[in-house]
Short mmCIF file of C-alpha atoms and ligand atoms in Angstrom, two decimals:
data_model
loop_
_atom_site.label_atom_id
_atom_site.label_comp_id
_atom_site.label_asym_id
_atom_site.label_seq_id
_atom_site.Cartn_x
_atom_site.Cartn_y
_atom_site.Cartn_z
CA UNK A 1 -111.60 123.13 -22.79
CA UNK A 2 -110.79 121.44 -19.48
CA UNK A 3 -107.45 122.98 -19.44
CA UNK A 4 -108.01 126.26 -20.13
CA UNK A 5 -107.02 128.46 -16.90
CA UNK A 6 -109.81 129.50 -14.65
CA UNK A 7 -110.23 132.99 -14.84
CA UNK A 8 -112.78 133.93 -12.61
CA UNK A 9 -113.98 131.57 -9.65
CA UNK A 10 -116.55 132.63 -7.22
CA UNK A 11 -117.06 130.58 -4.24
CA UNK A 12 -120.01 130.33 -1.32
CA UNK A 13 -121.12 133.72 -2.52
CA UNK A 14 -123.51 135.69 -0.50
CA UNK A 15 -124.77 138.76 -0.08
CA UNK A 16 -127.50 140.40 2.51
CA UNK A 17 -128.72 143.98 2.34
CA UNK A 18 -130.47 144.13 5.87
CA UNK A 19 -133.65 142.13 5.67
CA UNK A 20 -132.65 141.12 2.18
CA UNK A 21 -130.88 138.51 1.66
CA UNK A 22 -129.92 138.90 -2.40
CA UNK A 23 -127.43 136.43 -3.03
CA UNK A 24 -127.57 133.11 -1.37
CA UNK A 25 -124.65 130.95 -1.96
CA UNK A 26 -123.42 131.09 -5.78
CA UNK A 27 -120.50 128.96 -7.10
CA UNK A 28 -119.02 129.59 -10.36
CA UNK A 29 -116.19 128.96 -12.36
CA UNK A 30 -115.30 130.45 -15.71
CA UNK A 31 -112.39 129.39 -17.69
CA UNK A 32 -110.60 131.12 -20.40
CA UNK A 33 -112.86 131.30 -24.11
CA UNK A 34 -116.02 130.77 -22.02
CA UNK A 35 -118.85 133.50 -22.69
CA UNK A 36 -121.46 132.93 -20.25
CA UNK A 37 -124.67 134.57 -20.12
CA UNK A 38 -125.97 135.35 -16.85
CA UNK A 39 -130.10 135.06 -16.59
CA UNK A 40 -132.84 135.75 -14.04
CA UNK A 41 -135.79 137.65 -13.20
CA UNK A 42 -135.92 140.73 -12.26
CA UNK A 43 -133.96 141.16 -8.38
CA UNK A 44 -132.53 137.76 -8.88
CA UNK A 45 -129.15 139.00 -7.57
CA UNK A 46 -127.33 139.03 -11.26
CA UNK A 47 -126.15 142.73 -10.69
CA UNK A 48 -125.19 142.07 -7.00
CA UNK A 49 -123.58 138.85 -8.15
CA UNK A 50 -121.52 141.18 -10.84
CA UNK A 51 -120.61 143.88 -8.17
CA UNK A 52 -119.43 141.25 -5.74
CA UNK A 53 -116.98 139.38 -9.00
CA UNK A 54 -115.80 142.92 -10.02
CA UNK A 55 -114.78 144.11 -5.72
CA UNK A 56 -117.41 146.93 -5.92
CA UNK A 57 -119.76 144.93 -3.10
CA UNK A 58 -117.64 142.86 -0.57
CA UNK A 59 -119.48 139.76 -0.60
CA UNK A 60 -121.46 138.83 3.39
CA UNK A 61 -119.54 135.45 2.58
CA UNK A 62 -117.62 133.63 0.12
CA UNK A 63 -114.63 134.45 -2.12
CA UNK A 64 -113.78 135.67 -5.57
CA UNK A 65 -110.73 134.85 -7.54
CA UNK A 66 -110.23 136.92 -10.55
CA UNK A 67 -107.42 135.19 -12.88
CA UNK A 68 -105.83 133.60 -9.40
CA UNK A 69 -105.94 136.84 -7.56
CA UNK A 70 -108.04 136.41 -4.55
CA UNK A 71 -110.24 139.92 -4.45
CA UNK A 72 -110.08 140.62 -0.51
CA UNK A 73 -106.48 140.15 -0.23
CA UNK A 74 -105.15 142.30 -3.28
CA UNK A 75 -108.37 144.06 -4.81
CA UNK A 76 -106.23 146.52 -7.06
CA UNK A 77 -104.28 143.48 -8.82
CA UNK A 78 -107.53 141.93 -9.05
CA UNK A 79 -109.62 144.73 -10.42
CA UNK A 80 -106.39 145.39 -13.03
CA UNK A 81 -107.45 142.10 -14.72
CA UNK A 82 -110.98 142.94 -14.92
CA UNK A 83 -112.82 145.45 -18.01
CA UNK A 84 -116.57 145.94 -16.00
CA UNK A 85 -119.54 147.98 -17.47
CA UNK A 86 -122.06 148.64 -14.72
CA UNK A 87 -125.54 148.53 -14.98
CA UNK A 88 -126.97 151.49 -16.74
CA UNK A 89 -123.09 152.57 -17.92
CA UNK A 90 -122.66 155.39 -15.56
CA UNK A 91 -119.71 157.89 -16.86
CA UNK A 92 -119.22 161.61 -16.50
CA UNK A 93 -121.31 163.25 -18.15
CA UNK A 94 -119.74 166.96 -18.61
CA UNK A 95 -116.64 164.76 -19.89
CA UNK A 96 -116.43 164.29 -23.76
CA UNK A 97 -116.02 160.89 -24.69
CA UNK A 98 -112.46 161.14 -25.66
CA UNK A 99 -111.66 162.92 -22.46
CA UNK A 100 -113.60 159.79 -19.90
CA UNK A 101 -111.29 157.30 -22.13
CA UNK A 102 -108.31 159.47 -21.85
CA UNK A 103 -109.05 159.35 -17.72
CA UNK A 104 -109.79 155.54 -17.60
CA UNK A 105 -106.61 155.05 -19.94
CA UNK A 106 -104.20 157.08 -17.08
CA UNK A 107 -106.25 155.09 -14.38
CA UNK A 108 -104.96 151.85 -15.98
CA UNK A 109 -101.71 153.26 -15.95
CA UNK A 110 -100.96 154.51 -19.99
CA UNK A 111 -99.35 157.47 -20.55
CA UNK A 112 -98.60 159.28 -23.64
CA UNK A 113 -98.43 157.46 -27.23
CA UNK A 114 -99.56 154.42 -25.90
CA UNK A 115 -102.55 156.21 -24.14
CA UNK A 116 -103.58 157.84 -27.54
CA UNK A 117 -103.26 154.16 -29.09
CA UNK A 118 -105.57 152.71 -26.37
CA UNK A 119 -107.87 155.20 -26.57
CA UNK A 120 -108.44 155.18 -30.74
CA UNK A 121 -108.12 151.33 -30.54
CA UNK A 122 -111.20 151.53 -28.36
CA UNK A 123 -113.22 153.97 -30.19
CA UNK A 124 -113.05 152.12 -33.23
CA UNK A 125 -113.74 148.90 -31.65
CA UNK A 126 -117.05 150.20 -30.98
CA UNK A 127 -117.06 152.23 -33.93
CA UNK A 128 -117.52 155.93 -31.63
CA UNK A 129 -115.02 157.86 -33.64
CA UNK A 130 -117.73 160.27 -34.94
CA UNK A 131 -119.09 161.68 -31.79
CA UNK A 132 -115.19 161.25 -29.59
CA UNK A 133 -115.29 165.15 -29.33
CA UNK A 134 -119.20 165.41 -28.01
CA UNK A 135 -120.15 165.68 -23.93
CA UNK A 136 -121.62 162.23 -22.94
CA UNK A 137 -124.74 163.88 -21.56
CA UNK A 138 -125.30 165.03 -24.87
CA UNK A 139 -125.15 160.95 -26.60
CA UNK A 140 -127.98 159.01 -27.52
CA UNK A 141 -128.79 156.11 -24.54
CA UNK A 142 -127.12 154.00 -27.36
CA UNK A 143 -123.88 156.11 -27.97
CA UNK A 144 -123.55 156.15 -24.11
CA UNK A 145 -123.68 152.58 -23.38
CA UNK A 146 -120.83 152.00 -26.31
CA UNK A 147 -119.06 154.52 -24.39
CA UNK A 148 -119.37 151.91 -21.28
CA UNK A 149 -118.32 149.18 -23.51
CA UNK A 150 -115.44 151.02 -24.82
CA UNK A 151 -114.22 151.86 -21.35
CA UNK A 152 -114.16 148.27 -20.34
CA UNK A 153 -112.30 147.06 -23.44
CA UNK A 154 -109.64 149.65 -23.53
CA UNK A 155 -107.15 147.71 -21.64
CA UNK A 156 -107.59 144.46 -23.23
CA UNK A 157 -108.51 143.14 -20.41
CA UNK A 158 -108.62 138.99 -19.66
CA UNK A 159 -111.87 138.87 -17.91
CA UNK A 160 -114.99 140.97 -19.03
CA UNK A 161 -117.96 141.63 -16.81
CA UNK A 162 -120.77 143.06 -18.70
CA UNK A 163 -124.23 143.94 -16.72
CA UNK A 164 -126.84 144.48 -19.71
CA UNK A 165 -124.39 145.53 -22.25
CA UNK A 166 -127.36 145.31 -25.36
CA UNK A 167 -130.10 147.10 -22.88
CA UNK A 168 -131.56 149.97 -24.66
CA UNK A 169 -130.31 149.46 -28.12
CA UNK A 170 -131.99 149.63 -31.51
CA UNK A 171 -131.76 145.85 -33.17
CA UNK A 172 -128.64 147.07 -35.34
CA UNK A 173 -126.64 147.89 -32.30
CA UNK A 174 -127.57 145.18 -30.42
CA UNK A 175 -126.39 142.85 -33.24
CA UNK A 176 -123.03 145.06 -33.33
CA UNK A 177 -122.57 144.31 -29.86
CA UNK A 178 -123.46 140.66 -30.28
CA UNK A 179 -120.63 140.53 -33.10
CA UNK A 180 -117.95 142.37 -31.02
CA UNK A 181 -118.84 140.24 -27.79
CA UNK A 182 -118.50 136.78 -30.19
CA UNK A 183 -115.02 138.46 -31.54
CA UNK A 184 -113.67 139.04 -28.11
CA UNK A 185 -114.56 135.49 -26.79
CA UNK A 186 -111.26 133.85 -27.82
CA UNK A 187 -108.86 133.77 -24.95
CA UNK A 188 -111.08 135.88 -22.79
CA UNK A 189 -113.43 134.94 -20.02
CA UNK A 190 -116.63 137.39 -20.42
CA UNK A 191 -119.81 136.99 -18.27
CA UNK A 192 -122.77 139.04 -19.59
CA UNK A 193 -126.33 139.61 -17.83
CA UNK A 194 -129.23 140.49 -20.19
CA UNK A 195 -132.95 139.70 -20.87
CA UNK A 196 -133.15 138.72 -24.32
CA UNK A 197 -132.89 134.96 -24.33
CA UNK A 198 -132.03 134.80 -28.11
CA UNK A 199 -128.86 136.59 -27.10
CA UNK A 200 -127.63 133.34 -25.19
CA UNK A 201 -127.97 131.28 -27.97
CA UNK A 202 -126.32 133.82 -30.71
CA UNK A 203 -123.21 134.64 -28.53
CA UNK A 204 -122.85 132.22 -25.35
CA UNK A 205 -121.06 129.23 -24.52
CA UNK A 206 -122.91 128.68 -21.31
CA UNK A 207 -126.22 129.76 -19.33
CA UNK A 208 -126.31 130.39 -16.23
CA UNK A 209 -130.11 131.02 -14.73
CA UNK A 210 -130.39 132.53 -11.27
CA UNK A 211 -133.46 133.00 -9.49
CA UNK A 212 -133.85 134.48 -6.18
CA UNK A 213 -130.09 134.38 -5.65
CA UNK A 214 -129.24 130.92 -6.44
CA UNK A 215 -127.98 128.99 -9.70
CA UNK A 216 -131.34 127.44 -10.77
CA UNK A 217 -129.52 126.18 -14.35
CA UNK A 218 -126.34 125.95 -15.31
CA UNK A 219 -125.74 124.49 -18.81
CA UNK A 220 -125.06 125.03 -22.73
CA UNK A 221 -127.91 127.05 -24.29
CA UNK A 222 -128.43 123.65 -26.33
CA UNK A 223 -128.99 122.10 -22.98
CA UNK A 224 -130.98 124.67 -21.88
CA UNK A 225 -133.12 124.29 -24.73
CA UNK A 226 -133.56 120.58 -24.67
CA UNK A 227 -135.08 121.21 -21.26
CA UNK A 228 -138.73 121.99 -23.14
CA UNK A 229 -140.76 119.14 -23.86
CA UNK A 230 -141.68 118.76 -27.70
CA UNK A 231 -144.74 119.66 -27.43
CA UNK A 232 -143.24 123.30 -27.36
CA UNK A 233 -142.09 124.55 -30.75
CA UNK A 234 -141.75 128.18 -30.05
CA UNK A 235 -140.30 130.23 -28.16
CA UNK A 236 -138.55 127.05 -26.35
CA UNK A 237 -135.88 128.99 -24.74
CA UNK A 238 -138.72 131.16 -22.66
CA UNK A 239 -140.67 128.01 -21.49
CA UNK A 240 -137.81 126.67 -19.67
CA UNK A 241 -136.68 130.39 -18.37
CA UNK A 242 -140.42 130.50 -17.02
CA UNK A 243 -140.66 126.93 -15.34
CA UNK A 244 -137.28 127.58 -13.90
CA UNK A 245 -138.09 131.08 -12.53
CA UNK A 246 -141.35 130.69 -11.62
CA UNK A 247 -142.14 131.82 -7.94
CA UNK A 248 -143.15 128.01 -7.64
CA UNK A 249 -140.47 126.63 -8.86
CA UNK A 250 -138.00 128.83 -6.49
CA UNK A 251 -140.23 128.19 -3.51
CA UNK A 252 -139.85 124.53 -4.33
CA UNK A 253 -135.57 125.17 -4.31
CA UNK A 254 -135.81 127.64 -1.57
CA UNK A 255 -136.86 125.11 0.75
CA UNK B 1 -101.67 129.88 -15.51
CA UNK B 2 -101.27 133.63 -15.22
CA UNK B 3 -103.16 135.69 -17.11
CA UNK B 4 -102.27 138.69 -19.19
CA UNK B 5 -100.27 140.75 -16.54
CA UNK B 6 -101.73 144.42 -15.79
CA UNK B 7 -99.41 147.33 -14.55
CA UNK B 8 -100.96 149.14 -11.79
CA UNK B 9 -99.48 152.63 -11.89
CA UNK B 10 -98.25 153.80 -8.46
CA UNK B 11 -99.94 155.47 -5.69
CA UNK B 12 -98.94 158.96 -6.44
CA UNK B 13 -99.86 158.56 -10.05
CA UNK B 14 -103.50 157.17 -9.47
CA UNK B 15 -104.27 159.86 -6.84
CA UNK B 16 -102.43 162.41 -9.38
CA UNK B 17 -105.31 160.34 -11.92
CA UNK B 18 -108.55 161.65 -9.68
CA UNK B 19 -106.82 165.17 -9.34
CA UNK B 20 -106.46 165.90 -12.76
CA UNK B 21 -109.89 164.50 -13.41
CA UNK B 22 -111.64 166.57 -10.37
CA UNK B 23 -109.82 169.38 -11.15
CA UNK B 24 -110.42 170.00 -14.51
CA UNK B 25 -113.84 169.16 -13.41
CA UNK B 26 -114.32 172.28 -11.63
CA UNK B 27 -113.88 174.13 -15.06
CA UNK B 28 -116.10 172.53 -17.12
CA UNK B 29 -119.22 173.47 -15.13
CA UNK B 30 -120.83 177.11 -14.64
CA UNK B 31 -119.34 176.50 -10.60
CA UNK B 32 -116.11 177.44 -11.07
CA UNK B 33 -116.42 180.98 -12.74
CA UNK B 34 -119.56 181.56 -9.99
CA UNK B 35 -117.59 180.77 -7.28
CA UNK B 36 -114.67 182.98 -8.36
CA UNK B 37 -116.31 185.66 -9.29
CA UNK B 38 -118.93 185.50 -5.79
CA UNK B 39 -115.39 185.26 -3.67
CA UNK B 40 -113.66 188.25 -5.67
CA UNK B 41 -116.74 190.08 -5.39
CA UNK B 42 -117.15 189.42 -1.75
CA UNK B 43 -114.24 189.43 -0.56
CA UNK B 44 -113.17 193.05 -2.15
CA UNK B 45 -116.22 194.35 -0.64
CA UNK B 46 -115.93 193.78 2.64
CA UNK B 47 -112.46 194.51 2.54
CA UNK B 48 -113.00 198.18 1.49
CA UNK B 49 -116.44 198.70 2.27
CA UNK B 50 -117.34 197.25 5.57
CA UNK B 51 -113.52 196.20 6.71
CA UNK B 52 -112.43 200.15 6.25
CA UNK B 53 -109.28 199.35 4.32
CA UNK B 54 -108.74 202.50 3.18
CA UNK B 55 -110.15 204.32 6.51
CA UNK B 56 -107.47 202.69 8.33
CA UNK B 57 -104.27 204.13 9.20
CA UNK B 58 -102.37 200.69 8.96
CA UNK B 59 -101.80 199.09 6.22
CA UNK B 60 -102.29 195.80 6.49
CA UNK B 61 -104.54 193.13 5.52
CA UNK B 62 -106.19 191.86 8.71
CA UNK B 63 -109.79 193.56 7.85
CA UNK B 64 -109.07 191.83 3.94
CA UNK B 65 -108.48 187.93 6.18
CA UNK B 66 -110.69 188.74 8.97
CA UNK B 67 -114.19 187.49 6.78
CA UNK B 68 -112.91 184.86 5.10
CA UNK B 69 -114.29 182.31 7.94
CA UNK B 70 -117.72 183.64 7.23
CA UNK B 71 -117.08 183.31 3.33
CA UNK B 72 -116.27 180.04 3.73
CA UNK B 73 -119.06 179.28 5.43
CA UNK B 74 -121.12 179.31 2.64
CA UNK B 75 -118.84 179.12 -0.47
CA UNK B 76 -117.16 175.74 0.74
CA UNK B 77 -120.13 174.20 1.18
CA UNK B 78 -120.58 174.51 -2.16
CA UNK B 79 -117.81 173.19 -3.46
CA UNK B 80 -117.84 170.06 -1.09
CA UNK B 81 -121.59 169.60 -1.48
CA UNK B 82 -120.95 167.14 -4.97
CA UNK B 83 -117.78 165.83 -4.25
CA UNK B 84 -119.59 162.20 -3.34
CA UNK B 85 -123.09 162.89 -3.31
CA UNK B 86 -122.95 163.53 -7.40
CA UNK B 87 -120.77 160.45 -7.82
CA UNK B 88 -123.07 158.33 -5.92
CA UNK B 89 -126.40 159.78 -7.47
CA UNK B 90 -125.19 159.03 -10.74
CA UNK B 91 -123.39 155.61 -10.26
CA UNK B 92 -119.83 156.79 -11.36
CA UNK B 93 -118.67 155.83 -7.82
CA UNK B 94 -119.24 151.91 -9.10
CA UNK B 95 -116.72 152.97 -11.90
CA UNK B 96 -114.07 154.14 -9.64
CA UNK B 97 -114.07 151.81 -7.06
CA UNK B 98 -113.77 149.06 -9.97
CA UNK B 99 -111.02 150.89 -11.27
CA UNK B 100 -107.40 149.61 -9.75
CA UNK B 101 -107.90 152.66 -7.23
CA UNK B 102 -107.79 152.43 -3.36
CA UNK B 103 -110.03 154.16 -1.40
CA UNK B 104 -107.66 156.53 -0.30
CA UNK B 105 -106.47 157.17 -3.43
CA UNK B 106 -109.99 158.56 -4.32
CA UNK B 107 -111.02 160.58 -0.97
CA UNK B 108 -107.16 162.19 -1.28
CA UNK B 109 -107.53 163.06 -4.95
CA UNK B 110 -110.67 164.66 -4.67
CA UNK B 111 -110.09 166.38 -1.76
CA UNK B 112 -106.64 167.97 -2.90
CA UNK B 113 -108.30 169.07 -6.39
CA UNK B 114 -111.15 170.60 -4.57
CA UNK B 115 -108.54 172.41 -2.12
CA UNK B 116 -106.63 173.28 -5.12
CA UNK B 117 -109.51 175.09 -6.23
CA UNK B 118 -110.19 177.30 -3.53
CA UNK B 119 -106.79 178.11 -2.88
CA UNK B 120 -106.65 179.53 -6.30
CA UNK B 121 -109.45 181.75 -5.51
CA UNK B 122 -107.45 182.87 -2.62
CA UNK B 123 -104.57 183.40 -4.66
CA UNK B 124 -106.70 185.38 -7.05
CA UNK B 125 -106.88 187.69 -4.34
CA UNK B 126 -103.42 188.66 -4.27
CA UNK B 127 -104.37 191.86 -6.36
CA UNK B 128 -105.31 193.18 -2.91
CA UNK B 129 -102.12 192.47 -1.14
CA UNK B 130 -100.39 194.47 -4.12
CA UNK B 131 -102.81 197.41 -3.46
CA UNK B 132 -101.86 197.42 0.35
CA UNK B 133 -98.43 197.59 -0.32
CA UNK B 134 -98.51 200.41 -2.53
CA UNK B 135 -100.63 202.25 -0.45
CA UNK B 136 -98.12 201.73 2.61
CA UNK B 137 -95.71 199.11 3.86
CA UNK B 138 -97.42 196.10 5.13
CA UNK B 139 -95.43 193.33 7.17
CA UNK B 140 -95.33 190.67 4.41
CA UNK B 141 -94.47 188.10 6.38
CA UNK B 142 -97.97 188.21 8.66
CA UNK B 143 -99.83 188.71 5.23
CA UNK B 144 -98.32 185.30 4.08
CA UNK B 145 -99.26 183.81 7.16
CA UNK B 146 -102.36 185.24 6.73
CA UNK B 147 -102.98 183.78 3.46
CA UNK B 148 -101.84 180.24 4.93
CA UNK B 149 -104.34 180.71 7.78
CA UNK B 150 -107.06 181.37 5.34
CA UNK B 151 -106.17 177.98 2.71
CA UNK B 152 -105.56 176.06 6.10
CA UNK B 153 -109.56 176.64 6.80
CA UNK B 154 -110.85 176.68 3.63
CA UNK B 155 -109.24 173.08 3.53
CA UNK B 156 -110.63 172.20 6.98
CA UNK B 157 -114.16 173.12 5.95
CA UNK B 158 -113.65 171.21 2.94
CA UNK B 159 -112.50 167.93 4.66
CA UNK B 160 -115.39 168.46 6.85
CA UNK B 161 -117.51 168.70 3.71
CA UNK B 162 -116.17 166.08 1.73
CA UNK B 163 -117.59 163.41 4.59
CA UNK B 164 -121.08 165.14 4.79
CA UNK B 165 -121.23 164.79 0.74
CA UNK B 166 -120.29 160.68 1.06
CA UNK B 167 -123.11 160.73 3.66
CA UNK B 168 -125.72 161.26 1.30
CA UNK B 169 -126.81 161.82 -2.53
CA UNK B 170 -128.64 164.69 -2.02
CA UNK B 171 -126.16 167.83 -2.59
CA UNK B 172 -128.85 169.96 -1.07
CA UNK B 173 -128.73 167.74 2.40
CA UNK B 174 -124.66 168.12 2.26
CA UNK B 175 -124.58 171.55 1.41
CA UNK B 176 -126.89 173.03 4.22
CA UNK B 177 -125.37 170.18 7.18
CA UNK B 178 -121.84 171.34 5.76
CA UNK B 179 -122.63 175.06 6.39
CA UNK B 180 -123.95 174.00 10.03
CA UNK B 181 -120.97 171.97 11.17
CA UNK B 182 -118.72 174.53 9.89
CA UNK B 183 -120.62 177.47 11.51
CA UNK B 184 -120.42 175.30 14.84
CA UNK B 185 -116.56 174.73 14.94
CA UNK B 186 -116.35 178.68 14.35
CA UNK B 187 -118.94 179.65 17.03
CA UNK B 188 -117.64 177.00 19.83
CA UNK B 189 -114.50 179.62 19.86
CA UNK B 190 -117.12 182.60 19.90
CA UNK B 191 -116.39 185.04 23.12
CA UNK B 192 -120.16 185.22 23.59
CA UNK B 193 -120.97 181.51 23.45
CA UNK B 194 -117.97 180.98 25.97
CA UNK B 195 -119.41 183.57 28.34
CA UNK B 196 -122.67 181.73 27.78
CA UNK B 197 -120.75 178.41 28.79
CA UNK B 198 -119.62 179.86 31.88
CA UNK B 199 -122.90 181.72 32.76
CA UNK B 200 -124.40 177.74 32.72
CA UNK B 201 -121.71 176.36 34.40
CA UNK B 202 -120.17 178.55 37.05
CA UNK B 203 -116.72 178.06 38.17
CA UNK B 204 -113.47 176.35 37.34
CA UNK B 205 -115.57 173.50 35.22
CA UNK B 206 -117.60 176.08 33.63
CA UNK B 207 -113.68 177.29 32.88
CA UNK B 208 -111.79 174.41 31.55
CA UNK B 209 -115.15 173.86 29.34
CA UNK B 210 -114.87 176.95 28.21
CA UNK B 211 -111.04 176.35 27.07
CA UNK B 212 -111.60 173.30 25.85
CA UNK B 213 -114.28 174.37 23.37
CA UNK B 214 -112.32 177.50 22.61
CA UNK B 215 -109.73 175.34 21.92
CA UNK B 216 -111.34 172.77 19.33
CA UNK B 217 -112.69 176.09 17.34
CA UNK B 218 -111.63 177.00 14.14
CA UNK B 219 -111.76 180.48 14.97
CA UNK B 220 -109.34 180.62 17.63
CA UNK B 221 -106.49 178.84 16.05
CA UNK B 222 -107.42 181.01 12.73
CA UNK B 223 -107.08 184.33 15.00
CA UNK B 224 -104.04 182.93 16.70
CA UNK B 225 -102.30 182.62 13.42
CA UNK B 226 -103.72 186.01 12.39
CA UNK B 227 -101.11 187.44 14.95
CA UNK B 228 -98.82 187.14 12.49
CA UNK B 229 -96.65 184.03 13.72
CA UNK B 230 -96.98 180.72 12.76
CA UNK B 231 -97.59 178.85 15.75
CA UNK B 232 -97.33 175.09 15.28
CA UNK B 233 -100.23 174.21 17.61
CA UNK B 234 -102.61 176.17 15.41
CA UNK B 235 -101.01 173.86 12.21
CA UNK B 236 -101.19 171.00 13.90
CA UNK B 237 -105.06 171.50 14.88
CA UNK B 238 -105.40 172.32 10.96
CA UNK B 239 -103.57 169.53 10.05
CA UNK B 240 -105.64 167.39 12.40
CA UNK B 241 -109.12 167.93 11.20
CA UNK B 242 -107.92 167.54 7.69
CA UNK B 243 -106.76 164.07 8.22
CA UNK B 244 -108.68 162.99 10.70
CA UNK B 245 -112.15 164.00 8.33
CA UNK B 246 -110.14 162.12 5.18
CA UNK B 247 -109.30 158.93 7.26
CA UNK B 248 -113.63 159.28 8.27
CA UNK B 249 -114.01 159.95 4.75
CA UNK B 250 -112.53 156.81 3.37
CA UNK B 251 -114.70 154.62 6.11
CA UNK B 252 -117.65 156.42 5.01
CA UNK B 253 -116.94 155.79 1.21
CA UNK B 254 -116.60 152.21 1.52
CA UNK B 255 -119.64 152.17 4.24
CA UNK B 256 -122.30 154.00 1.59
CA UNK B 257 -121.16 153.41 -1.91
CA UNK B 258 -123.26 150.83 -2.51
CA UNK B 259 -126.32 152.06 -0.79
N1 LIG C 301 -127.78 148.84 -2.27
C1 LIG C 301 -128.88 147.88 -2.10
N2 LIG C 301 -129.87 148.07 -0.77
C2 LIG C 301 -130.64 147.38 -0.74
N3 LIG C 301 -130.88 146.16 -1.81
C3 LIG C 301 -130.60 145.84 -3.19
C4 LIG C 301 -129.45 146.73 -2.93
N4 LIG C 301 -128.83 146.59 -4.03
C5 LIG C 301 -129.83 145.18 -4.42
N5 LIG C 301 -130.77 145.33 -3.48
C6 LIG C 301 -131.72 144.10 -3.95
O1 LIG C 301 -130.82 143.25 -4.11
C7 LIG C 301 -131.96 142.38 -5.09
C8 LIG C 301 -131.28 141.99 -6.02
O2 LIG C 301 -130.50 142.92 -6.87
P1 LIG C 301 -130.04 142.97 -8.11
O3 LIG C 301 -130.15 144.24 -8.84
O4 LIG C 301 -129.10 142.25 -8.07
O5 LIG C 301 -131.58 142.15 -9.29
P2 LIG C 301 -130.61 141.74 -10.74
O6 LIG C 301 -131.23 140.30 -11.17
O7 LIG C 301 -129.66 142.49 -11.49
O8 LIG C 301 -132.09 142.44 -11.36
P3 LIG C 301 -132.82 143.42 -12.50
O9 LIG C 301 -132.68 141.85 -13.86
O10 LIG C 301 -133.68 143.98 -12.58
O11 LIG C 301 -131.36 144.35 -13.06
C9 LIG C 301 -133.04 142.95 -4.94
O12 LIG C 301 -134.33 142.37 -4.49
C10 LIG C 301 -132.51 144.38 -4.80
O13 LIG C 301 -133.79 145.24 -4.19
MG1 LIG C 302 -129.57 144.04 -12.82
#
């Protein structure tokens, strides 16, 4: 895996919101073929980090490179490589699923038959064909989330950044989305955030835990599980997560 | 080492893409219908009842155009209020700004779509022109300049409203502040206001201030175009209001998008 190209590279990422120091120095290299599970308690800075990786937020310090392209120097070229599902899967409520995806296709530079092909392929990938002519505001939460996924996948990006892609989905849909992410893995770099630790075991090849804006664990899901003592027999990942991100553990890291 | 190359559409195509989505967006909500009906109803009402188009012996459209600034005062903010406030409230701004668009593409595309929409409303009043031509022999050149002046005024208010919409997530606030600012921009050219200024500050200083104020007023430039000739200074005035506001708009969107 060592000579796979690094598709996402963050160096010394920091972000402040006034007094709040949300992200305090994150270094991350994600090569092609890796599915990275981004974990951390509420407010740890996961979404803020992903927003800096995708160019939505400017970092207060540090740099982001996507497929070797500096986000600050050439934002358009860098953004063109990324498929991004923002937290909550925002979309235009008065558009139909198909209109929305056509707009995304156009924004990605596809026209005519190629645009149609891309839209159809994206609809197929996340099984949205049935609701393609339904307006987004009338969709259930799961379908809306899948519309957001279709939007992110439409241009077959080499970098996928998904903020809580399975949040609010029923167990069947969760399973489907996990299968999809596993299938997409291959030659892509994928970063997904989640609060469901089994998800990390199920689909990720790497787990990164952040707390209070700092990385407190970085390794394989197996290595993460191995950190729990043998006496813990059930929910071993939960145990590790809690021990690394509880207030006292975080206080130790930040001082 | 390089990953799959992704094509980026040209700046023109990117702006056109935003324009298309926005412009179509007007017709998927009741807003378009309500706006068009109110605009057409009020222009007809003011022109024929209040302005007395029939009673005047001259066949021209001055009574028709003279009410446009006051209609735009509350109709334009109704269009501009949602431009950015809605985008920020629903979080779709995160989607737009992480697609391969520059902020300028977004600002210009949205503005042009809104302007095309108000211009469409304006063009739907052409039957008034036809009526006047049928009743008499109006100065068609002056009417064309009148339409141009009206469109430029609407564009200026829209550009102001777009900036204010980017400053807040609340559409009601965006509406009210835009109406107030547009009112001030009109008011500072009102003879009554200029007299008050001269009263406060007698002598040449007051005169100079009054002249400066009136040259900043949209009403002064609108009335000047109403004389029926295109004065380059008036066109430059409206052009610089629009371009200046759009420039500020880009800065405000970048500053406020993540709040
Ligand atoms: N626009 C903003 N203005 C001010 N503070 C912000 C803003 N965005 C995020 N924050 C703060 O930054 C910190 C990190 O937030 P972030 O959304 O990145 O957390 P998260 O790890 O994604 O949490 P969750 O699991 O709840 O989604 C929080 O304290 C949050 O309040
Ligand atoms: Mg989050």
